[in-house]
Amino acid sequence: MTTEILQQRAEIGQEIDGDTVCDRLRRTAEDSADAPALSDQVTGAAAADGDGWRTLTWAQARQQVLELAAGLAALGLGKGERVALMLPNRGEHVLADLAALHAGGLGVTFYATLAPDQLAYVAADCDARIAVLDGAGELARWEPVLDGLPGLKKIIVRDAAACPAGDQYLTWDDFAALGKERFAADPGVISARIAEITPDDPVTLLYTSGTTGNPKGVLLTHRNILYEVAAANATGTVTAGVRWVSYLPLAHIAERMFSIYLAIHTAGHVHFCPDTSQLVQVIGKVRPTSFFGVPRVWEKVRAGIEALLAAEQDQDRKAAVEQAMAIGRRYVQSCQYGHTTPPGLAEQFQAADEQVLGPIRSLLGLGEAVTVSSAAAPLPPEVAAFFAGLGMKILDIYGMTETTGAFASNTMDAFKLGTVGRPFPGQEVRIAEDGEILTRGPLNTPGYLNRPDLTSQLIDEDGWLHSGDIGSLDEDGFLSVVDRKKELIITAGGENVSPAAIENLLVAHPLVGQALAFGDLRPYVVALLTLDGEVAPAWARARGIDADSLAALATNPAVLAAVEEAVSAANERLARVQQVKHWRLLPVEWTADTEELTPTLKLKRRIVHAKYS
């Protein structure tokens, strides 16, 4: 460990010394009392009377957190006990989570896609005592397993119309009224509980989405979270007073960092988008000053833009866009670490940005975004290059739940396309002999709940956390991620092949929604492909192809020919051992609602392997 790393740790440690998330929320509520904090969309008469949003200020949000904490205490929540949360992205979700924390307990957000048996496993593993559910859909998942969860004493339901009768159930409104009454009668109960919370107490318990086996509960402390916030702030990628759209599951560490902890730190304004099919419209309304998307989100935005450009009939206008994007791409690439912008290119870019690129970004709702970022999986180089053509530096960042989210990041001042940036201040990173990425420092989890055996496999005796990813560090300290260690294909010839490297090239074509490369113990690689559910129908209509479903399109000769071209184009950029020899276009789409993808849109490879063996 270098002196510089020790000094960085000491400086950040001094900055957050003694603090908890509860302390940070109190200060933000005091210093930015009237600043907007949490906004939910409203419909009907309520929307007609305002801007379409119901908004809490930071002072109002903290007051509700304290009252709801008193409600949880009144319902019997004890110190360290867990509250299960299954709600979409909305204000009540964040308020309930923070209320559990202020009551001395712990919120545990459940992925909405969990099957009842998985749900029962997680609820039993964390010994949930109270559950907060959104409505009928969530109740339908819980009711079959409630008999096996004797420790679950109370279920709070946000949608009063869906709340069953019986002593075990309570509507959100009644819960809020109980909390308001109890807090007004004796605020000292919650004040005393907050005073007992220490920086090394857990602030959240997140269960990995479980691409294989049962989910694992990752504990993160106040110290972990506040170090992450301070380290991110030190990199210059944190936007003060951020205007944010929250749409990824709050069980995902990245969304949780952005929508809760960084929002508290910056006194930001979070707008909730509970229905991801409405994301484009919400972004257009909110015009966020910072935006985060997993690679699949960026791929779909890119596919949509390319479909519009392909349909453009005015050839002069089309040529102007292509020329401007070429300038944008060259300019952003010239801004990379170690590069120099050629004379005159900055001026060319400024003109292209004012006339063409800026208006396109504004149409996307990202015209005011100071920083845009990507994580959860490596961003395909073609996607990064495409958005560079729009003048956007998508900052690829890297981390995992077990490292409190990002521990390496590109920044506006130091980035390299195709890498995930440099380690955060005070966090060590090295590459093991077998190529695995290891990291050590204040961001590492204390461990998995109830699984010391798995914790010892994750973090070795010297404190190095084993990421499970294969990567490399260049001479400037920038980290690149190749693939998951366990997902590398070993061909019949003994060659190690990265499936992600193949898949990224296959999905570069707008028609291809998802791709899975397979080649274990085979002499060559094969691939399963799906069509993009939004782009493919538009592509077909533009060519006069009449098809009423993806299944029909998947058998259309013109579509198959286009996909064949996509596979050939990918193969031209792959080594012989990586090339796809056979492929199949499936008649279905893989989405977060199907069993082939995790809630964060990553492939569940073992599920796909078994289902399509």
XYZ file of C-alpha atoms in Angstrom:
613
model
C 0.000 0.000 0.000
C 1.390 3.396 -0.992
C 1.672 6.453 1.217
C -0.730 8.245 -1.151
C -3.456 5.641 -0.602
C -3.005 5.791 3.166
C -3.220 9.577 3.058
C -6.395 9.449 0.934
C -8.017 7.034 3.366
C -7.064 9.213 6.313
C -8.441 12.383 4.685
C -11.784 10.813 3.768
C -11.924 9.019 7.100
C -11.523 12.350 8.891
C -14.238 13.908 6.692
C -16.829 11.253 7.627
C -15.587 10.495 11.141
C -18.440 9.775 13.538
C -21.138 10.455 10.941
C -24.120 8.301 10.048
C -26.643 8.579 7.219
C -29.112 9.804 9.855
C -26.757 12.693 10.682
C -26.427 13.586 6.995
C -30.188 13.607 6.482
C -30.668 15.875 9.515
C -28.102 18.368 8.229
C -29.562 18.397 4.723
C -33.063 18.930 6.147
C -31.724 21.848 8.203
C -29.514 23.445 5.536
C -31.828 22.857 2.548
C -35.191 22.696 4.276
C -37.271 24.075 1.398
C -35.348 22.410 -1.434
C -37.357 19.763 -3.336
C -36.412 16.217 -2.368
C -38.773 13.464 -3.563
C -41.303 13.750 -6.394
C -43.928 11.211 -7.451
C -46.070 11.491 -10.561
C -49.765 12.211 -10.010
C -52.691 11.817 -12.359
C -56.237 13.119 -12.739
C -57.354 16.266 -10.954
C -54.184 16.430 -8.867
C -52.076 16.569 -12.035
C -54.314 19.216 -13.599
C -53.805 21.518 -10.621
C -50.012 21.437 -10.737
C -46.990 20.269 -12.704
C -47.904 16.594 -12.573
C -45.716 15.858 -9.542
C -46.335 15.524 -5.801
C -43.187 16.795 -4.107
C -41.776 16.691 -0.588
C -39.092 19.135 0.501
C -36.118 17.856 2.453
C -37.594 19.188 5.711
C -40.920 17.473 4.977
C -39.211 14.240 3.955
C -37.199 14.024 7.183
C -40.245 14.835 9.291
C -42.138 11.971 7.629
C -39.148 9.655 8.121
C -39.149 10.408 11.858
C -42.914 9.917 12.131
C -42.823 6.637 10.199
C -39.932 5.500 12.411
C -42.168 6.119 15.421
C -44.839 4.053 13.698
C -42.434 1.141 13.196
C -41.383 1.372 16.840
C -45.046 1.312 17.874
C -45.532 -1.825 15.792
C -42.761 -3.493 17.781
C -39.705 -3.131 15.548
C -36.643 -3.689 17.720
C -33.022 -2.650 17.325
C -31.398 -4.343 14.345
C -34.639 -5.971 13.183
C -35.470 -5.968 9.487
C -38.289 -4.453 7.475
C -38.970 -6.105 4.117
C -39.748 -3.607 1.350
C -41.363 -4.550 -1.937
C -42.477 -1.402 -3.707
C -41.590 0.205 -7.033
C -39.521 3.378 -7.234
C -41.592 5.936 -5.350
C -41.339 8.248 -2.356
C -42.929 5.808 0.085
C -40.194 3.286 -0.654
C -37.392 5.679 0.303
C -39.310 7.042 3.301
C -39.981 3.531 4.650
C -36.361 2.518 4.143
C -35.019 5.552 5.999
C -37.704 5.167 8.681
C -36.540 1.624 9.423
C -33.007 2.995 9.770
C -34.043 5.811 12.131
C -36.022 3.329 14.240
C -32.776 1.409 14.821
C -33.762 -1.313 12.366
C -32.850 -2.060 8.784
C -34.770 -1.882 5.512
C -34.341 -4.756 3.055
C -35.567 -4.061 -0.472
C -36.772 -7.173 -2.310
C -36.570 -7.440 -6.079
C -40.140 -7.359 -7.402
C -39.373 -10.278 -9.724
C -38.611 -12.767 -6.940
C -40.664 -15.954 -7.128
C -42.561 -16.868 -3.927
C -40.007 -19.515 -2.899
C -37.122 -17.054 -3.391
C -39.068 -14.421 -1.495
C -39.635 -16.843 1.376
C -35.909 -17.678 1.456
C -34.847 -14.019 1.675
C -37.535 -13.099 4.228
C -36.497 -16.009 6.442
C -32.774 -15.360 5.964
C -33.077 -11.747 7.129
C -35.776 -12.624 9.707
C -38.096 -9.860 8.514
C -40.536 -8.708 11.229
C -42.523 -6.148 9.225
C -43.193 -5.938 5.484
C -44.181 -2.899 3.429
C -45.780 -3.937 0.132
C -47.115 -1.827 -2.714
C -50.389 -3.516 -3.625
C -52.214 -6.512 -5.060
C -49.334 -7.749 -7.229
C -46.910 -7.897 -4.330
C -49.476 -9.439 -1.987
C -50.064 -12.212 -4.517
C -46.368 -13.151 -4.303
C -46.272 -13.066 -0.496
C -49.536 -14.732 0.475
C -48.534 -18.295 -0.579
C -45.528 -18.250 1.780
C -46.810 -16.300 4.801
C -47.540 -19.466 6.798
C -43.847 -20.303 6.639
C -42.807 -16.891 8.015
C -43.957 -16.859 11.650
C -41.612 -13.982 12.512
C -43.432 -11.625 10.146
C -45.884 -9.853 12.446
C -47.288 -6.982 10.388
C -47.794 -6.225 6.685
C -48.283 -2.609 5.605
C -49.917 -2.116 2.187
C -49.533 1.192 0.340
C -52.602 0.703 -1.875
C -55.501 0.814 0.591
C -57.860 -0.773 -1.940
C -55.661 -3.894 -2.029
C -55.138 -4.192 1.747
C -56.778 -7.365 3.130
C -58.802 -7.375 6.304
C -57.298 -8.773 9.496
C -54.990 -7.782 12.317
C -51.854 -8.684 10.367
C -52.516 -5.973 7.761
C -52.376 -2.187 7.939
C -52.850 0.406 5.215
C -50.061 2.910 4.558
C -52.313 5.802 5.517
C -53.184 4.209 8.857
C -49.521 3.416 9.444
C -48.565 7.045 8.708
C -51.303 8.300 11.046
C -50.079 6.000 13.822
C -46.534 7.254 13.391
C -47.554 10.896 13.362
C -49.527 10.439 16.563
C -46.755 8.551 18.383
C -43.992 10.917 17.303
C -45.996 13.959 18.401
C -46.656 12.328 21.775
C -43.022 11.356 22.436
C -40.323 12.273 19.882
C -37.677 11.228 22.391
C -38.240 7.541 21.596
C -36.825 7.980 18.078
C -34.192 10.510 19.163
C -32.855 7.926 21.593
C -32.757 5.231 18.935
C -30.913 7.498 16.485
C -28.367 8.400 19.175
C -27.487 4.715 19.578
C -26.608 4.237 15.882
C -22.865 4.061 15.163
C -20.921 4.391 11.877
C -20.163 0.667 11.921
C -23.818 -0.357 12.196
C -25.451 -1.646 9.008
C -27.263 0.931 6.898
C -28.720 -1.507 4.385
C -28.933 -5.192 3.561
C -29.013 -5.938 -0.156
C -29.552 -9.342 -1.669
C -27.706 -10.073 -4.889
C -30.149 -10.794 -7.672
C -29.024 -14.411 -7.769
C -27.955 -15.400 -11.288
C -27.051 -18.734 -9.670
C -28.267 -20.338 -6.443
C -29.945 -18.519 -3.567
C -29.447 -14.762 -3.202
C -26.779 -13.641 -0.726
C -27.444 -10.829 1.757
C -24.725 -8.152 1.566
C -24.324 -5.966 4.655
C -23.148 -2.389 4.188
C -22.415 0.033 7.019
C -22.860 3.779 7.447
C -19.070 4.043 7.139
C -19.128 2.127 3.828
C -21.845 4.358 2.381
C -20.389 7.677 3.536
C -16.908 6.726 2.331
C -18.401 5.905 -1.086
C -20.187 9.258 -1.192
C -17.034 11.167 -0.166
C -14.825 9.241 -2.591
C -17.244 9.810 -5.473
C -17.385 13.485 -4.567
C -13.591 13.647 -4.635
C -13.541 12.375 -8.235
C -15.612 15.343 -9.378
C -18.430 13.227 -10.804
C -21.058 14.229 -8.216
C -23.491 16.919 -9.381
C -24.467 19.418 -6.679
C -28.232 19.648 -6.191
C -28.654 16.844 -8.704
C -31.958 16.540 -10.596
C -32.400 12.790 -10.895
C -34.719 10.160 -12.384
C -34.969 7.007 -10.256
C -36.046 3.980 -12.306
C -33.761 0.994 -11.625
C -34.751 -1.294 -8.719
C -33.829 0.171 -5.331
C -32.507 -3.279 -4.452
C -29.641 -2.401 -6.829
C -26.709 -0.680 -5.133
C -26.189 1.869 -7.916
C -29.786 3.132 -7.859
C -29.731 3.174 -4.070
C -26.537 5.241 -4.025
C -27.887 7.755 -6.536
C -31.517 7.954 -5.364
C -30.943 7.949 -1.605
C -27.425 8.543 -0.323
C -25.998 10.863 -2.986
C -29.313 12.711 -3.124
C -29.056 13.350 0.619
C -25.434 14.478 0.199
C -26.211 16.955 -2.609
C -29.705 18.001 -1.424
C -30.793 16.646 -4.781
C -34.247 16.314 -6.303
C -35.287 12.726 -7.106
C -38.137 12.097 -9.551
C -39.500 8.557 -9.427
C -40.340 6.528 -12.512
C -42.012 3.308 -11.273
C -42.841 2.121 -14.808
C -39.698 1.791 -16.951
C -41.771 1.786 -20.126
C -42.375 5.482 -19.355
C -38.677 6.272 -18.815
C -38.160 8.230 -22.044
C -41.168 10.458 -21.345
C -40.122 11.028 -17.720
C -36.576 11.955 -18.736
C -38.058 14.441 -21.185
C -40.120 16.044 -18.417
C -37.444 16.073 -15.726
C -34.407 16.927 -17.869
C -32.006 15.405 -15.317
C -28.669 17.020 -14.579
C -27.114 13.573 -14.123
C -28.179 10.190 -15.493
C -27.135 6.582 -14.948
C -28.007 3.673 -17.203
C -26.992 0.049 -17.337
C -25.551 -0.893 -20.767
C -28.864 -2.302 -21.993
C -30.550 1.071 -21.427
C -27.871 2.856 -23.471
C -28.099 0.174 -26.172
C -31.857 0.691 -26.492
C -31.517 4.491 -26.652
C -28.882 4.077 -29.341
C -31.050 1.638 -31.292
C -33.951 4.073 -31.197
C -31.835 6.969 -32.487
C -30.343 4.823 -35.242
C -33.821 3.702 -36.302
C -34.893 7.356 -36.586
C -31.776 8.255 -38.558
C -32.317 5.297 -40.890
C -35.894 6.459 -41.543
C -34.813 10.042 -42.339
C -35.819 10.795 -45.953
C -34.015 14.149 -46.274
C -30.558 13.063 -47.412
C -28.972 16.468 -46.798
C -30.245 16.510 -43.228
C -29.112 12.929 -42.718
C -25.643 13.755 -44.034
C -25.428 16.783 -41.730
C -26.207 14.644 -38.691
C -23.646 12.026 -39.718
C -20.996 14.703 -40.280
C -21.716 16.336 -36.916
C -21.563 12.970 -35.152
C -18.227 12.202 -36.790
C -16.876 15.481 -35.418
C -18.345 14.739 -31.983
C -16.783 11.289 -31.935
C -13.333 12.603 -32.886
C -13.565 15.373 -30.305
C -14.615 13.174 -27.379
C -11.979 10.587 -28.300
C -9.359 13.364 -28.361
C -10.350 14.340 -24.799
C -9.302 10.962 -23.409
C -6.491 10.718 -20.880
C -3.120 11.031 -22.608
C -4.618 12.411 -25.845
C -4.438 15.908 -27.310
C -7.228 17.668 -29.166
C -5.958 18.669 -32.639
C -5.988 22.388 -33.561
C -9.395 23.518 -34.762
C -11.305 20.405 -33.631
C -12.692 22.054 -30.484
C -14.114 24.893 -32.605
C -15.597 22.411 -35.100
C -17.174 20.522 -32.229
C -18.633 23.658 -30.673
C -20.320 24.543 -33.974
C -21.592 20.991 -34.519
C -22.807 20.867 -30.917
C -24.750 24.118 -31.170
C -26.366 23.289 -34.514
C -26.954 19.521 -34.356
C -25.690 17.514 -31.382
C -27.030 19.683 -28.563
C -30.572 19.686 -30.004
C -30.463 15.881 -30.332
C -29.410 15.527 -26.682
C -32.215 17.907 -25.726
C -34.725 15.762 -27.617
C -33.534 12.830 -25.508
C -34.082 14.899 -22.350
C -30.343 14.846 -21.596
C -29.478 18.327 -22.786
C -28.797 19.522 -19.230
C -27.014 16.386 -18.008
C -23.593 17.331 -16.671
C -22.559 13.701 -16.112
C -23.856 10.481 -17.643
C -22.583 7.102 -16.540
C -22.918 3.359 -16.991
C -22.199 0.293 -14.859
C -23.400 -3.248 -13.964
C -21.554 -4.657 -17.004
C -18.884 -3.291 -19.359
C -20.325 -0.784 -21.827
C -19.784 -2.100 -25.385
C -17.173 0.089 -27.145
C -19.518 0.689 -30.105
C -22.153 2.085 -27.770
C -19.666 4.412 -26.069
C -18.417 5.539 -29.493
C -21.969 6.200 -30.703
C -22.773 8.490 -27.778
C -19.384 10.151 -28.134
C -20.720 11.094 -31.560
C -23.492 12.976 -29.752
C -20.881 14.791 -27.685
C -21.552 12.652 -24.602
C -18.833 11.201 -22.404
C -20.513 8.156 -20.865
C -18.369 7.524 -17.818
C -18.075 3.776 -17.352
C -17.786 2.903 -13.662
C -17.171 -0.423 -11.976
C -18.084 -2.075 -8.733
C -20.464 -4.508 -7.105
C -22.848 -4.671 -4.186
C -20.041 -6.099 -2.065
C -17.908 -2.979 -2.680
C -20.684 -0.474 -1.857
C -21.119 0.104 -5.565
C -18.360 1.726 -7.594
C -14.745 1.417 -6.547
C -13.337 2.525 -9.919
C -14.588 5.237 -12.228
C -13.798 7.322 -15.234
C -14.149 11.051 -14.587
C -14.780 14.056 -16.799
C -11.121 15.030 -16.469
C -9.593 11.551 -16.725
C -11.338 8.940 -18.839
C -10.493 6.298 -21.400
C -13.141 4.760 -23.587
C -13.233 0.983 -23.164
C -12.059 1.145 -19.541
C -13.893 1.555 -16.219
C -11.482 4.211 -15.023
C -9.155 4.406 -12.053
C -9.665 3.196 -8.467
C -11.451 5.518 -6.038
C -9.260 7.427 -3.568
C -7.995 5.101 -0.822
C -9.138 1.904 -2.577
C -6.478 -0.559 -3.716
C -6.866 -2.633 -6.891
C -4.613 -5.335 -8.276
C -4.823 -8.166 -10.781
C -4.270 -11.713 -9.494
C -2.104 -14.213 -11.352
C -5.159 -15.757 -12.999
C -6.376 -12.329 -14.154
C -9.027 -11.813 -11.462
C -9.650 -8.250 -10.255
C -8.987 -7.872 -6.500
C -9.730 -4.818 -4.373
C -9.053 -3.819 -0.773
C -10.170 -0.829 1.241
C -12.926 0.982 3.162
C -15.595 0.153 0.561
C -15.476 -3.612 1.092
C -18.515 -5.151 2.793
C -18.147 -6.586 6.307
C -19.579 -9.759 4.788
C -22.643 -11.786 3.886
C -25.468 -12.173 6.401
C -25.454 -15.629 8.035
C -22.767 -16.906 5.624
C -19.266 -16.717 7.126
C -18.243 -19.494 4.731
C -19.082 -17.395 1.674
C -17.584 -14.287 3.288
C -14.233 -16.068 3.669
C -14.386 -17.048 -0.001
C -15.116 -13.442 -0.978
C -12.466 -11.714 1.153
C -9.134 -13.449 1.781
C -6.977 -13.289 4.909
C -5.135 -10.228 3.619
C -8.360 -8.289 3.112
C -8.494 -8.573 -0.681
C -12.006 -8.928 -2.070
C -12.169 -11.311 -5.039
C -14.491 -9.755 -7.618
C -15.007 -12.801 -9.815
C -14.193 -10.644 -12.857
C -11.238 -10.935 -15.201
C -9.513 -7.663 -16.010
C -6.323 -5.692 -16.558
C -4.665 -2.467 -15.431
C -2.820 -0.305 -17.955
C 0.284 1.797 -17.394
C -1.854 4.820 -16.431
C -3.791 2.882 -13.784
C -7.018 2.519 -15.806
C -8.906 -0.710 -15.197
C -10.516 -2.800 -17.941
C -13.020 -5.605 -17.334
C -13.006 -8.572 -19.708
C -15.727 -10.873 -18.368
C -16.954 -12.835 -15.386
C -14.332 -15.396 -14.364
C -16.893 -18.211 -14.133
C -18.497 -17.294 -17.448
C -15.443 -17.672 -19.674
C -16.029 -20.237 -22.400
C -13.521 -23.082 -22.529
C -13.725 -24.605 -25.989
C -12.984 -28.211 -26.923
C -9.564 -26.985 -28.029
C -8.861 -25.568 -24.564
C -9.165 -21.927 -25.613
C -10.541 -19.376 -23.130
C -13.128 -17.159 -24.826
C -15.047 -14.214 -23.347
C -18.745 -14.527 -24.237
C -19.329 -10.845 -23.424
C -16.789 -9.777 -26.051
C -18.779 -11.704 -28.677
C -22.191 -10.625 -27.408
C -21.277 -6.932 -27.356
C -20.528 -7.072 -31.066
C -23.705 -8.996 -31.855
C -25.997 -6.532 -30.064
C -24.261 -3.646 -31.846
C -26.852 -4.155 -34.611
C -30.087 -2.281 -33.761
C -32.262 -5.300 -34.596
C -30.568 -7.559 -32.047
C -31.999 -7.106 -28.560
C -30.091 -9.786 -26.639
C -27.368 -12.262 -27.487
C -25.892 -15.244 -25.689
C -22.707 -16.920 -26.906
C -22.066 -20.538 -25.944
C -19.143 -22.821 -26.664
C -18.156 -24.864 -23.609
C -16.433 -28.089 -24.717
C -17.459 -27.438 -28.321
C -15.127 -26.959 -31.301
C -16.822 -23.616 -32.103
C -19.069 -20.910 -30.673
C -22.838 -20.767 -31.268
C -25.239 -17.976 -30.366
C -28.855 -17.404 -29.420
C -30.276 -14.050 -30.520
C -33.508 -12.163 -29.830
C -35.006 -9.202 -31.654
C -35.306 -5.798 -30.019
C -38.997 -5.474 -29.188
C -39.114 -1.737 -29.985
C -36.710 -1.410 -32.897
C -37.625 -4.524 -34.886
C -41.285 -3.586 -35.574
C -40.277 -0.057 -36.628
C -37.487 -1.473 -38.825
C -39.989 -3.802 -40.473
C -42.592 -1.079 -41.096
C -39.982 1.152 -42.724
C -39.324 -1.669 -45.222
C -42.929 -2.516 -45.885
C -42.773 -5.796 -43.983
C -46.128 -6.833 -42.577
C -45.753 -8.802 -39.338
C -47.972 -8.689 -36.282
C -45.515 -10.153 -33.759
C -41.838 -10.675 -32.973
C -42.366 -14.374 -33.604
C -43.483 -13.607 -37.161
C -40.571 -11.235 -37.703
C -38.127 -13.869 -36.457
C -39.010 -16.077 -39.444
C -39.114 -13.297 -42.053
C -36.435 -13.776 -44.746
C -35.503 -10.076 -44.802
C -35.063 -9.999 -41.019
C -33.017 -13.209 -41.068
C -30.827 -11.788 -43.820
C -30.214 -8.610 -41.793
C -29.339 -10.635 -38.701
C -27.016 -12.806 -40.808
C -25.234 -9.611 -41.860
C -24.978 -8.588 -38.193
C -23.377 -11.913 -37.265
C -20.971 -11.674 -40.227
C -20.012 -8.124 -39.256
C -19.304 -9.287 -35.694
C -17.256 -12.248 -36.917
C -15.053 -9.951 -39.001
C -13.934 -8.311 -35.754
C -13.353 -11.538 -33.841
C -10.491 -13.998 -33.753
C -11.211 -17.301 -35.479
C -11.742 -19.143 -32.186
C -14.309 -16.493 -31.113
C -16.369 -16.465 -34.297
C -19.999 -17.605 -34.253
C -20.427 -20.592 -36.564
C -24.145 -21.188 -35.999
C -26.902 -18.999 -34.591
C -30.626 -19.105 -33.939
C -33.038 -16.162 -33.843
C -35.636 -16.854 -31.150
C -39.329 -15.947 -31.535
C -39.418 -14.295 -28.092
C -37.906 -11.295 -26.334
C -35.830 -11.511 -23.145
C -36.752 -8.753 -20.696
C -36.604 -8.093 -16.965
C -40.016 -9.764 -16.707
C -38.763 -13.047 -18.158
C -36.602 -15.560 -16.344
C -33.607 -15.079 -18.665
C -32.599 -11.645 -17.312
C -31.940 -10.277 -13.839
C -33.826 -7.134 -12.718
C -30.748 -5.155 -13.802
C -30.940 -6.674 -17.300
C -27.980 -9.036 -17.046
C -28.151 -12.506 -18.559
C -28.919 -15.436 -16.289
C -26.650 -17.706 -18.266
C -27.434 -20.919 -16.455
C -31.161 -20.360 -16.942
C -30.647 -19.768 -20.662
C -28.305 -22.747 -20.959
C -30.872 -25.025 -19.311
C -33.905 -23.618 -21.114
C -32.372 -23.720 -24.582
C -30.000 -26.653 -24.202
